Amino acid sequence: MSTPETASEKQFRILVLHGPNLNLLGQREPEVYGSTTLLDINRSLESMGESLQVKLSILQSNHEGALVDAIHQAWGQQDGILINPGAYTHTSVAIRDAIAGVALPTVEVHLSNVYQREEFRHHSYIAPVAIGQISGFGAASYRLGLQALVGYLRS
Ligand code: DQA
């Protein structure tokens, strides 16, 4: 007879979402976002995912509706969401409602420290529906976010 999996044994599935303009990382405002490309970030997350024994599905989109659709499709398929919503952080009630709707534990990450930047970046529609937010550590924000999400799921 098989015994139920405990949280520490289960292979968690995590949806990684990158919002608009993050496909330009490496060439986009390097003084703000650094020289790391999105491919570099994804590779580093994949290798971290392997060592943490979690399965990642990664998507970048410049379209709000595509991000909303991906969040809806995560329901029942994924155990958590790691998201850098990019500029939609500061504008998107739709992404916030999608996260609240699927009720999956979500960690919000930003490369730059949004609180040191323009005032319009100080407000996040996503933060109130996320379990936490990491901002300001460059590409490491994603790795810290993944670690935090996996720790949360296992606890
Ligand atoms: C960002 C911060 C947002 O304000 C900005 O619109 C982005 C990137 C970051 O990772 O620092 O596109 O989410």
Coordinates of C-alpha atoms and ligand atoms in Angstrom, one line a residue:
M1 CA 0.0 0.0 0.0
S2 CA 1.4 3.4 -0.9
T3 CA 1.6 6.1 1.7
P4 CA 0.6 9.7 0.9
E5 CA 3.5 11.9 -0.2
T6 CA 4.7 14.4 2.3
A7 CA 5.3 18.0 1.3
S8 CA 9.1 17.5 1.5
E9 CA 8.9 14.5 -1.0
K10 CA 6.5 15.9 -3.5
Q11 CA 7.9 17.3 -6.8
F12 CA 6.4 20.7 -6.9
R13 CA 5.5 22.3 -10.2
I14 CA 6.2 26.0 -10.6
L15 CA 5.1 28.4 -13.3
V16 CA 7.7 31.1 -13.9
L17 CA 6.2 34.2 -15.7
H18 CA 8.1 37.1 -17.1
G19 CA 6.1 40.1 -18.2
P20 CA 6.6 42.8 -20.8
N21 CA 10.0 43.9 -22.1
L22 CA 11.9 41.3 -20.1
N23 CA 12.7 39.6 -23.4
L24 CA 15.0 42.6 -23.9
L25 CA 17.1 42.0 -20.8
G26 CA 20.8 42.3 -21.6
Q27 CA 20.3 45.2 -24.0
R28 CA 17.5 47.1 -22.2
E29 CA 18.7 49.9 -19.8
P30 CA 21.7 47.8 -18.6
E31 CA 22.5 50.5 -16.0
V32 CA 19.1 49.6 -14.3
Y33 CA 18.7 45.9 -15.2
G34 CA 22.3 44.7 -15.7
S35 CA 23.7 42.7 -18.6
T36 CA 22.2 39.3 -17.8
T37 CA 19.8 38.1 -20.5
L38 CA 16.5 36.4 -20.0
L39 CA 18.1 33.2 -21.4
D40 CA 20.8 33.4 -18.7
I41 CA 18.1 33.9 -16.0
N42 CA 16.0 30.9 -17.3
R43 CA 19.1 28.7 -17.4
S44 CA 20.1 29.5 -13.9
L45 CA 16.5 28.9 -12.7
E46 CA 16.4 25.6 -14.5
S47 CA 19.6 24.4 -12.9
M48 CA 18.3 25.6 -9.5
G49 CA 15.0 23.8 -10.2
E50 CA 16.9 20.6 -10.8
S51 CA 18.9 20.8 -7.6
L52 CA 15.7 21.7 -5.6
Q53 CA 13.8 18.9 -7.5
V54 CA 11.0 21.2 -8.7
K55 CA 9.6 21.2 -12.2
L56 CA 9.6 24.6 -13.9
S57 CA 7.4 25.9 -16.8
I58 CA 8.7 29.2 -18.1
L59 CA 6.9 31.8 -20.2
Q60 CA 7.6 35.4 -21.2
S61 CA 4.9 37.5 -22.7
N62 CA 4.5 41.2 -23.6
H63 CA 0.7 40.7 -23.5
E64 CA -1.4 41.1 -20.4
G65 CA -4.1 38.7 -21.6
A66 CA -1.5 36.0 -22.4
L67 CA -0.2 36.3 -18.8
V68 CA -3.8 36.1 -17.5
D69 CA -4.4 33.0 -19.6
A70 CA -1.2 31.3 -18.4
I71 CA -2.2 32.0 -14.7
H72 CA -5.7 30.5 -15.4
Q73 CA -4.1 27.4 -17.0
A74 CA -1.9 27.0 -14.0
W75 CA -4.9 26.1 -11.9
G76 CA -4.7 22.4 -11.0
Q77 CA -1.5 22.1 -13.1
Q78 CA 1.0 24.0 -11.0
D79 CA 1.7 24.4 -7.3
G80 CA 3.0 28.0 -7.3
I81 CA 3.9 31.0 -9.4
L82 CA 7.1 33.0 -9.6
I83 CA 6.3 36.2 -11.5
N84 CA 8.1 39.3 -12.6
P85 CA 5.1 41.2 -13.9
G86 CA 7.3 44.0 -15.3
A87 CA 5.4 47.2 -15.9
Y88 CA 2.1 45.4 -15.4
T89 CA 3.0 45.3 -11.7
H90 CA 1.9 48.9 -11.5
T91 CA -1.1 48.8 -13.7
S92 CA -2.8 45.4 -13.9
V93 CA -5.9 44.6 -11.9
A94 CA -6.4 41.8 -14.3
I95 CA -3.2 39.9 -13.4
R96 CA -3.9 40.6 -9.7
D97 CA -7.4 39.1 -10.0
A98 CA -6.1 36.1 -12.0
I99 CA -3.6 35.3 -9.2
A100 CA -6.3 35.8 -6.5
G101 CA -8.7 33.7 -8.7
V102 CA -6.5 30.6 -8.9
A103 CA -5.3 31.1 -5.3
L104 CA -1.8 29.6 -6.0
P105 CA 1.1 30.8 -3.8
T106 CA 2.8 33.5 -5.8
V107 CA 6.1 35.3 -5.3
E108 CA 6.6 38.6 -7.0
V109 CA 10.2 39.5 -8.1
H110 CA 11.9 42.5 -9.6
L111 CA 15.4 42.9 -10.8
S112 CA 15.6 46.6 -9.8
N113 CA 14.7 48.0 -6.4
V114 CA 11.4 49.6 -7.5
Y115 CA 11.2 51.6 -4.3
Q116 CA 14.3 53.5 -5.2
R117 CA 12.9 54.5 -8.6
E118 CA 10.1 56.7 -9.9
E119 CA 7.0 57.0 -7.7
F120 CA 4.7 55.2 -10.1
R121 CA 6.8 52.1 -9.5
H122 CA 6.2 52.2 -5.8
H123 CA 2.7 50.7 -6.0
S124 CA 2.2 47.1 -6.9
Y125 CA -1.2 45.6 -7.7
I126 CA 0.3 42.2 -7.3
A127 CA 2.0 42.4 -3.8
P128 CA -1.3 42.1 -1.9
V129 CA -2.1 38.8 -3.5
A130 CA 1.5 37.5 -3.3
I131 CA 3.0 35.6 -0.4
G132 CA 6.0 38.0 -0.7
Q133 CA 8.0 40.2 -2.9
I134 CA 11.7 40.4 -3.7
S135 CA 13.1 43.5 -5.3
G136 CA 16.5 44.9 -6.1
F137 CA 18.9 42.0 -6.4
G138 CA 19.2 41.9 -10.1
A139 CA 19.0 38.4 -11.6
A140 CA 19.5 37.0 -8.1
S141 CA 16.0 38.2 -7.2
Y142 CA 14.6 35.3 -9.3
R143 CA 16.8 32.8 -7.5
L144 CA 15.9 34.2 -4.1
G145 CA 12.2 34.1 -5.1
L146 CA 12.3 30.5 -6.3
Q147 CA 14.1 29.5 -3.1
A148 CA 11.4 31.3 -1.0
L149 CA 8.5 29.8 -3.0
V150 CA 9.9 26.3 -2.7
G151 CA 10.6 26.8 1.0
Y152 CA 7.0 28.0 1.5
L153 CA 5.5 25.0 -0.4
R154 CA 7.6 22.6 1.6
S155 CA 6.7 24.1 5.0
Ligands
DQA1 C1 10.8 45.5 -13.2 C2 10.4 46.8 -12.6 C3 9.2 47.4 -13.3 O1 8.9 48.7 -12.8 C4 9.6 47.6 -14.8 O2 8.4 48.2 -15.5 C5 10.1 46.4 -15.4 C6 11.0 45.6 -14.7 C7 12.1 44.9 -12.6 O3 12.3 43.7 -12.7 O4 12.9 45.6 -12.0 O5 9.8 46.1 -16.6 O6 9.7 44.6 -13.0

